[in-house]
Amino acid sequence: MSNDVAYPVFRTPDPALALRVARQLLGVGDLEDAKVDVDVELPRVEDVLLILRTMPDAWFRKEDVDDWVRDESDPTGLHAGVHGSQLSVDAAFLTTHLPLWASMLDQPVGSIVDTFTAVASTYMAEIRWYFFGWPEVPEHGLYADYKHAEVTVLFNAATREMDEWSDGHTVLVHVRDRSNNGYSERHASWLAKQVGQTVIGPPQFC
């Protein structure tokens, strides 16, 4: 079994610029089967309602482990996830369960990303592309990789766990974790170089 490791290769206060660099990185890969996930934390009722209006097919959930322990029956459905069409818009109900998270998974590339960036980049949020492949580069000793190839944009998040706010937006490139021999960083550095970027920070592991 193998894991991926993600290297930051670009950071900016401009969400549109972060998205542009991420798309440039995607252009290095084989996107035939690629998909994209989006995820955002919503701290206020008005934030939930904004995302619901803009992304009515999103799924909404909560991640309050203590609450889950207290109420295993979960009558709200929010621990498993509630489709936007079934989410109560009652302000008192939503306030009780904040913050909520909204996500859309396994979306076609290009289908939701621009809309999501426009409405979600002021929050702590993530766009993640996957199911594509990095090319083989024999002259640099780099193997083709269709299992660990990913690109992530983190909006206002310090790490890929999205558990800490950080001003600015970071692009991560994911490769196979072969950190013990320097391969992973060489691979990430080569990918970044193809779009005029470099590795700018330490690796982030799963």
PDB file of C-alpha atoms in Angstrom:
ATOM      1  CA  MET A   1       0.000   0.000   0.000  1.00  0.00           C
ATOM      2  CA  SER A   2       1.267   3.485  -0.827  1.00  0.00           C
ATOM      3  CA  ASN A   3       0.232   7.009   0.076  1.00  0.00           C
ATOM      4  CA  ASP A   4       0.474  10.408  -1.470  1.00  0.00           C
ATOM      5  CA  VAL A   5       2.338  13.434  -0.184  1.00  0.00           C
ATOM      6  CA  ALA A   6       1.446  17.024  -1.085  1.00  0.00           C
ATOM      7  CA  TYR A   7       3.907  19.851  -1.628  1.00  0.00           C
ATOM      8  CA  PRO A   8       2.952  23.550  -1.651  1.00  0.00           C
ATOM      9  CA  VAL A   9       4.116  25.137  -4.899  1.00  0.00           C
ATOM     10  CA  PHE A  10       2.289  28.478  -4.949  1.00  0.00           C
ATOM     11  CA  ARG A  11       0.708  30.872  -2.463  1.00  0.00           C
ATOM     12  CA  THR A  12      -1.242  34.049  -3.166  1.00  0.00           C
ATOM     13  CA  PRO A  13      -3.913  36.350  -1.701  1.00  0.00           C
ATOM     14  CA  ASP A  14      -5.758  36.137  -5.055  1.00  0.00           C
ATOM     15  CA  PRO A  15      -8.086  33.100  -5.312  1.00  0.00           C
ATOM     16  CA  ALA A  16      -8.435  33.446  -9.082  1.00  0.00           C
ATOM     17  CA  LEU A  17      -4.655  33.333  -9.456  1.00  0.00           C
ATOM     18  CA  ALA A  18      -4.434  30.226  -7.275  1.00  0.00           C
ATOM     19  CA  LEU A  19      -7.038  28.578  -9.476  1.00  0.00           C
ATOM     20  CA  ARG A  20      -5.116  29.559 -12.608  1.00  0.00           C
ATOM     21  CA  VAL A  21      -1.884  27.995 -11.347  1.00  0.00           C
ATOM     22  CA  ALA A  22      -3.747  24.833 -10.345  1.00  0.00           C
ATOM     23  CA  ARG A  23      -5.176  24.551 -13.847  1.00  0.00           C
ATOM     24  CA  GLN A  24      -1.723  25.018 -15.325  1.00  0.00           C
ATOM     25  CA  LEU A  25      -0.516  22.091 -13.226  1.00  0.00           C
ATOM     26  CA  LEU A  26      -3.429  19.983 -14.384  1.00  0.00           C
ATOM     27  CA  GLY A  27      -2.314  20.688 -17.939  1.00  0.00           C
ATOM     28  CA  VAL A  28       0.843  18.684 -17.251  1.00  0.00           C
ATOM     29  CA  GLY A  29      -1.210  15.556 -16.560  1.00  0.00           C
ATOM     30  CA  ASP A  30      -3.526  13.184 -18.403  1.00  0.00           C
ATOM     31  CA  LEU A  31      -7.038  14.349 -17.470  1.00  0.00           C
ATOM     32  CA  GLU A  32      -9.098  11.791 -19.392  1.00  0.00           C
ATOM     33  CA  ASP A  33     -10.762  10.357 -16.266  1.00  0.00           C
ATOM     34  CA  ALA A  34     -10.248  13.280 -13.907  1.00  0.00           C
ATOM     35  CA  LYS A  35     -12.807  14.315 -11.293  1.00  0.00           C
ATOM     36  CA  VAL A  36     -12.992  17.168  -8.806  1.00  0.00           C
ATOM     37  CA  ASP A  37     -14.258  17.548  -5.219  1.00  0.00           C
ATOM     38  CA  VAL A  38     -15.075  20.802  -3.453  1.00  0.00           C
ATOM     39  CA  ASP A  39     -15.559  21.339   0.281  1.00  0.00           C
ATOM     40  CA  VAL A  40     -16.160  24.444   2.401  1.00  0.00           C
ATOM     41  CA  GLU A  41     -16.728  25.290   6.066  1.00  0.00           C
ATOM     42  CA  LEU A  42     -19.689  27.594   6.700  1.00  0.00           C
ATOM     43  CA  PRO A  43     -19.646  29.364  10.079  1.00  0.00           C
ATOM     44  CA  ARG A  44     -22.849  31.450   9.825  1.00  0.00           C
ATOM     45  CA  VAL A  45     -26.453  30.912   8.750  1.00  0.00           C
ATOM     46  CA  GLU A  46     -26.101  33.402   5.909  1.00  0.00           C
ATOM     47  CA  ASP A  47     -23.099  31.479   4.627  1.00  0.00           C
ATOM     48  CA  VAL A  48     -25.085  28.239   4.527  1.00  0.00           C
ATOM     49  CA  LEU A  49     -27.925  29.955   2.661  1.00  0.00           C
ATOM     50  CA  LEU A  50     -25.527  31.514   0.153  1.00  0.00           C
ATOM     51  CA  ILE A  51     -23.978  28.156  -0.719  1.00  0.00           C
ATOM     52  CA  LEU A  52     -27.412  26.538  -0.836  1.00  0.00           C
ATOM     53  CA  ARG A  53     -28.596  29.127  -3.374  1.00  0.00           C
ATOM     54  CA  THR A  54     -25.452  28.924  -5.452  1.00  0.00           C
ATOM     55  CA  MET A  55     -24.856  25.171  -5.235  1.00  0.00           C
ATOM     56  CA  PRO A  56     -28.269  23.574  -4.668  1.00  0.00           C
ATOM     57  CA  ASP A  57     -26.881  20.079  -5.313  1.00  0.00           C
ATOM     58  CA  ALA A  58     -24.330  20.353  -2.519  1.00  0.00           C
ATOM     59  CA  TRP A  59     -24.432  18.035   0.487  1.00  0.00           C
ATOM     60  CA  PHE A  60     -24.344  19.578   3.961  1.00  0.00           C
ATOM     61  CA  ARG A  61     -22.904  17.938   7.058  1.00  0.00           C
ATOM     62  CA  LYS A  62     -21.555  18.607  10.532  1.00  0.00           C
ATOM     63  CA  GLU A  63     -18.388  17.230  12.058  1.00  0.00           C
ATOM     64  CA  ASP A  64     -19.063  17.634  15.773  1.00  0.00           C
ATOM     65  CA  VAL A  65     -17.792  14.390  17.248  1.00  0.00           C
ATOM     66  CA  ASP A  66     -18.997  15.240  20.756  1.00  0.00           C
ATOM     67  CA  ASP A  67     -22.518  15.808  19.476  1.00  0.00           C
ATOM     68  CA  TRP A  68     -22.403  12.495  17.627  1.00  0.00           C
ATOM     69  CA  VAL A  69     -21.504  10.708  20.863  1.00  0.00           C
ATOM     70  CA  ARG A  70     -24.398  12.365  22.691  1.00  0.00           C
ATOM     71  CA  ASP A  71     -26.966  11.524  20.018  1.00  0.00           C
ATOM     72  CA  GLU A  72     -26.164   8.382  18.082  1.00  0.00           C
ATOM     73  CA  SER A  73     -29.576   8.393  16.389  1.00  0.00           C
ATOM     74  CA  ASP A  74     -28.715  11.722  14.694  1.00  0.00           C
ATOM     75  CA  PRO A  75     -32.274  12.782  13.799  1.00  0.00           C
ATOM     76  CA  THR A  76     -30.951  15.713  11.746  1.00  0.00           C
ATOM     77  CA  GLY A  77     -29.119  13.475   9.271  1.00  0.00           C
ATOM     78  CA  LEU A  78     -26.270  15.985   9.266  1.00  0.00           C
ATOM     79  CA  HIS A  79     -23.597  13.518  10.324  1.00  0.00           C
ATOM     80  CA  ALA A  80     -24.255  11.349   7.283  1.00  0.00           C
ATOM     81  CA  GLY A  81     -24.948  14.377   5.075  1.00  0.00           C
ATOM     82  CA  VAL A  82     -28.111  16.093   3.855  1.00  0.00           C
ATOM     83  CA  HIS A  83     -28.709  16.993   0.217  1.00  0.00           C
ATOM     84  CA  GLY A  84     -29.405  20.672  -0.363  1.00  0.00           C
ATOM     85  CA  SER A  85     -32.981  19.946  -1.416  1.00  0.00           C
ATOM     86  CA  GLN A  86     -33.640  18.384   2.007  1.00  0.00           C
ATOM     87  CA  LEU A  87     -31.814  20.905   4.188  1.00  0.00           C
ATOM     88  CA  SER A  88     -33.969  22.969   6.528  1.00  0.00           C
ATOM     89  CA  VAL A  89     -33.501  26.707   6.018  1.00  0.00           C
ATOM     90  CA  ASP A  90     -34.920  27.534   9.419  1.00  0.00           C
ATOM     91  CA  ALA A  91     -32.421  29.931  11.002  1.00  0.00           C
ATOM     92  CA  ALA A  92     -32.910  28.539  14.512  1.00  0.00           C
ATOM     93  CA  PHE A  93     -32.228  24.979  13.311  1.00  0.00           C
ATOM     94  CA  LEU A  94     -29.136  25.964  11.335  1.00  0.00           C
ATOM     95  CA  THR A  95     -27.744  28.055  14.196  1.00  0.00           C
ATOM     96  CA  THR A  96     -27.884  25.034  16.491  1.00  0.00           C
ATOM     97  CA  HIS A  97     -25.676  23.004  14.162  1.00  0.00           C
ATOM     98  CA  LEU A  98     -23.085  25.513  12.981  1.00  0.00           C
ATOM     99  CA  PRO A  99     -20.543  25.317  11.576  1.00  0.00           C
ATOM    100  CA  LEU A 100     -21.782  23.235   8.674  1.00  0.00           C
ATOM    101  CA  TRP A 101     -19.680  21.903   5.823  1.00  0.00           C
ATOM    102  CA  ALA A 102     -20.861  21.784   2.220  1.00  0.00           C
ATOM    103  CA  SER A 103     -19.353  19.559  -0.434  1.00  0.00           C
ATOM    104  CA  MET A 104     -19.817  18.252  -3.939  1.00  0.00           C
ATOM    105  CA  LEU A 105     -17.876  15.105  -4.817  1.00  0.00           C
ATOM    106  CA  ASP A 106     -16.880  13.327  -8.042  1.00  0.00           C
ATOM    107  CA  GLN A 107     -17.795  16.246 -10.278  1.00  0.00           C
ATOM    108  CA  PRO A 108     -16.649  16.591 -13.904  1.00  0.00           C
ATOM    109  CA  VAL A 109     -13.613  18.824 -14.323  1.00  0.00           C
ATOM    110  CA  GLY A 110     -14.749  22.353 -15.139  1.00  0.00           C
ATOM    111  CA  SER A 111     -18.314  21.864 -13.939  1.00  0.00           C
ATOM    112  CA  ILE A 112     -18.322  23.586 -10.542  1.00  0.00           C
ATOM    113  CA  VAL A 113     -14.885  25.040  -9.876  1.00  0.00           C
ATOM    114  CA  ASP A 114     -15.426  28.622 -11.069  1.00  0.00           C
ATOM    115  CA  THR A 115     -18.733  28.982  -9.260  1.00  0.00           C
ATOM    116  CA  PHE A 116     -17.275  27.444  -6.122  1.00  0.00           C
ATOM    117  CA  THR A 117     -14.227  29.739  -6.159  1.00  0.00           C
ATOM    118  CA  ALA A 118     -16.442  32.798  -6.558  1.00  0.00           C
ATOM    119  CA  VAL A 119     -18.602  32.007  -3.531  1.00  0.00           C
ATOM    120  CA  ALA A 120     -16.373  29.888  -1.283  1.00  0.00           C
ATOM    121  CA  SER A 121     -12.890  31.399  -1.436  1.00  0.00           C
ATOM    122  CA  THR A 122     -13.637  33.791   1.432  1.00  0.00           C
ATOM    123  CA  TYR A 123     -14.117  30.778   3.713  1.00  0.00           C
ATOM    124  CA  MET A 124     -11.864  27.874   4.625  1.00  0.00           C
ATOM    125  CA  ALA A 125     -12.352  25.682   1.583  1.00  0.00           C
ATOM    126  CA  GLU A 126     -10.747  23.167  -0.754  1.00  0.00           C
ATOM    127  CA  ILE A 127     -10.792  22.158  -4.407  1.00  0.00           C
ATOM    128  CA  ARG A 128      -9.185  18.786  -5.156  1.00  0.00           C
ATOM    129  CA  TRP A 129      -8.663  17.237  -8.598  1.00  0.00           C
ATOM    130  CA  TYR A 130      -7.892  13.504  -8.802  1.00  0.00           C
ATOM    131  CA  PHE A 131      -8.256  10.391 -11.008  1.00  0.00           C
ATOM    132  CA  PHE A 132      -5.719  11.663 -13.496  1.00  0.00           C
ATOM    133  CA  GLY A 133      -2.084  10.879 -14.203  1.00  0.00           C
ATOM    134  CA  TRP A 134       1.378  12.407 -14.081  1.00  0.00           C
ATOM    135  CA  PRO A 135       3.563  11.553 -17.082  1.00  0.00           C
ATOM    136  CA  GLU A 136       6.684   9.449 -17.104  1.00  0.00           C
ATOM    137  CA  VAL A 137       9.866  11.504 -17.399  1.00  0.00           C
ATOM    138  CA  PRO A 138      12.657   8.949 -17.968  1.00  0.00           C
ATOM    139  CA  GLU A 139      15.419  11.513 -18.321  1.00  0.00           C
ATOM    140  CA  HIS A 140      14.732  12.636 -14.739  1.00  0.00           C
ATOM    141  CA  GLY A 141      14.038   9.178 -13.341  1.00  0.00           C
ATOM    142  CA  LEU A 142      10.349   9.959 -12.758  1.00  0.00           C
ATOM    143  CA  TYR A 143       7.676   7.301 -13.195  1.00  0.00           C
ATOM    144  CA  ALA A 144       4.176   7.763 -14.566  1.00  0.00           C
ATOM    145  CA  ASP A 145       1.667   7.863 -11.706  1.00  0.00           C
ATOM    146  CA  TYR A 146      -2.100   7.486 -11.994  1.00  0.00           C
ATOM    147  CA  LYS A 147      -2.737   6.576  -8.357  1.00  0.00           C
ATOM    148  CA  HIS A 148      -1.346   9.517  -6.412  1.00  0.00           C
ATOM    149  CA  ALA A 149      -1.626  12.355  -8.928  1.00  0.00           C
ATOM    150  CA  GLU A 150      -3.719  15.154  -7.438  1.00  0.00           C
ATOM    151  CA  VAL A 151      -3.803  18.940  -7.342  1.00  0.00           C
ATOM    152  CA  THR A 152      -5.385  20.849  -4.467  1.00  0.00           C
ATOM    153  CA  VAL A 153      -6.219  24.491  -3.871  1.00  0.00           C
ATOM    154  CA  LEU A 154      -6.620  25.373  -0.202  1.00  0.00           C
ATOM    155  CA  PHE A 155      -8.489  28.604   0.420  1.00  0.00           C
ATOM    156  CA  ASN A 156      -7.613  30.185   3.778  1.00  0.00           C
ATOM    157  CA  ALA A 157      -6.420  26.878   5.229  1.00  0.00           C
ATOM    158  CA  ALA A 158      -2.996  26.121   6.639  1.00  0.00           C
ATOM    159  CA  THR A 159      -3.052  22.389   5.849  1.00  0.00           C
ATOM    160  CA  ARG A 160      -4.991  19.856   3.839  1.00  0.00           C
ATOM    161  CA  GLU A 161      -6.830  18.810   7.027  1.00  0.00           C
ATOM    162  CA  MET A 162      -8.464  22.266   6.932  1.00  0.00           C
ATOM    163  CA  ASP A 163      -8.394  22.549  10.705  1.00  0.00           C
ATOM    164  CA  GLU A 164      -6.568  25.882  10.982  1.00  0.00           C
ATOM    165  CA  TRP A 165      -7.314  29.246   9.350  1.00  0.00           C
ATOM    166  CA  SER A 166      -4.536  30.852   7.327  1.00  0.00           C
ATOM    167  CA  ASP A 167      -4.864  34.032   5.274  1.00  0.00           C
ATOM    168  CA  GLY A 168      -4.120  33.375   1.622  1.00  0.00           C
ATOM    169  CA  HIS A 169      -4.556  30.494  -0.785  1.00  0.00           C
ATOM    170  CA  THR A 170      -2.150  27.633  -1.455  1.00  0.00           C
ATOM    171  CA  VAL A 171      -1.740  25.270  -4.403  1.00  0.00           C
ATOM    172  CA  LEU A 172      -0.527  21.767  -3.547  1.00  0.00           C
ATOM    173  CA  VAL A 173       0.793  19.154  -5.956  1.00  0.00           C
ATOM    174  CA  HIS A 174       0.428  15.521  -4.861  1.00  0.00           C
ATOM    175  CA  VAL A 175       2.827  12.709  -5.731  1.00  0.00           C
ATOM    176  CA  ARG A 176       3.662   9.237  -4.453  1.00  0.00           C
ATOM    177  CA  ASP A 177       5.223   9.302  -0.986  1.00  0.00           C
ATOM    178  CA  ARG A 178       8.820   8.174  -1.501  1.00  0.00           C
ATOM    179  CA  SER A 179      10.178  10.804   0.837  1.00  0.00           C
ATOM    180  CA  ASN A 180      12.910   8.602   2.291  1.00  0.00           C
ATOM    181  CA  ASN A 181      15.000   8.807  -0.884  1.00  0.00           C
ATOM    182  CA  GLY A 182      14.112  12.307  -2.037  1.00  0.00           C
ATOM    183  CA  TYR A 183      12.020  11.066  -4.965  1.00  0.00           C
ATOM    184  CA  SER A 184       8.798  12.762  -3.880  1.00  0.00           C
ATOM    185  CA  GLU A 185      10.293  16.236  -3.674  1.00  0.00           C
ATOM    186  CA  ARG A 186      12.128  15.765  -6.977  1.00  0.00           C
ATOM    187  CA  HIS A 187       8.870  14.767  -8.619  1.00  0.00           C
ATOM    188  CA  ALA A 188       6.948  17.682  -7.101  1.00  0.00           C
ATOM    189  CA  SER A 189       9.737  20.089  -8.035  1.00  0.00           C
ATOM    190  CA  TRP A 190       9.724  18.898 -11.644  1.00  0.00           C
ATOM    191  CA  LEU A 191       5.955  19.294 -11.883  1.00  0.00           C
ATOM    192  CA  ALA A 192       6.099  22.777 -10.363  1.00  0.00           C
ATOM    193  CA  LYS A 193       8.879  23.778 -12.761  1.00  0.00           C
ATOM    194  CA  GLN A 194       6.666  22.956 -15.748  1.00  0.00           C
ATOM    195  CA  VAL A 195       4.408  25.874 -14.796  1.00  0.00           C
ATOM    196  CA  GLY A 196       7.104  28.247 -13.594  1.00  0.00           C
ATOM    197  CA  GLN A 197       6.796  27.442  -9.885  1.00  0.00           C
ATOM    198  CA  THR A 198       8.899  25.769  -7.187  1.00  0.00           C
ATOM    199  CA  VAL A 199       8.279  23.845  -3.980  1.00  0.00           C
ATOM    200  CA  ILE A 200       7.831  26.546  -1.318  1.00  0.00           C
ATOM    201  CA  GLY A 201       7.287  24.616   1.895  1.00  0.00           C
ATOM    202  CA  PRO A 202       7.450  21.304   3.712  1.00  0.00           C
ATOM    203  CA  PRO A 203       5.433  18.294   2.567  1.00  0.00           C
ATOM    204  CA  GLN A 204       1.970  17.599   3.899  1.00  0.00           C
ATOM    205  CA  PHE A 205       1.072  13.958   4.567  1.00  0.00           C
ATOM    206  CA  CYS A 206      -2.306  12.230   4.779  1.00  0.00           C
TER     207      CYS A 206
END
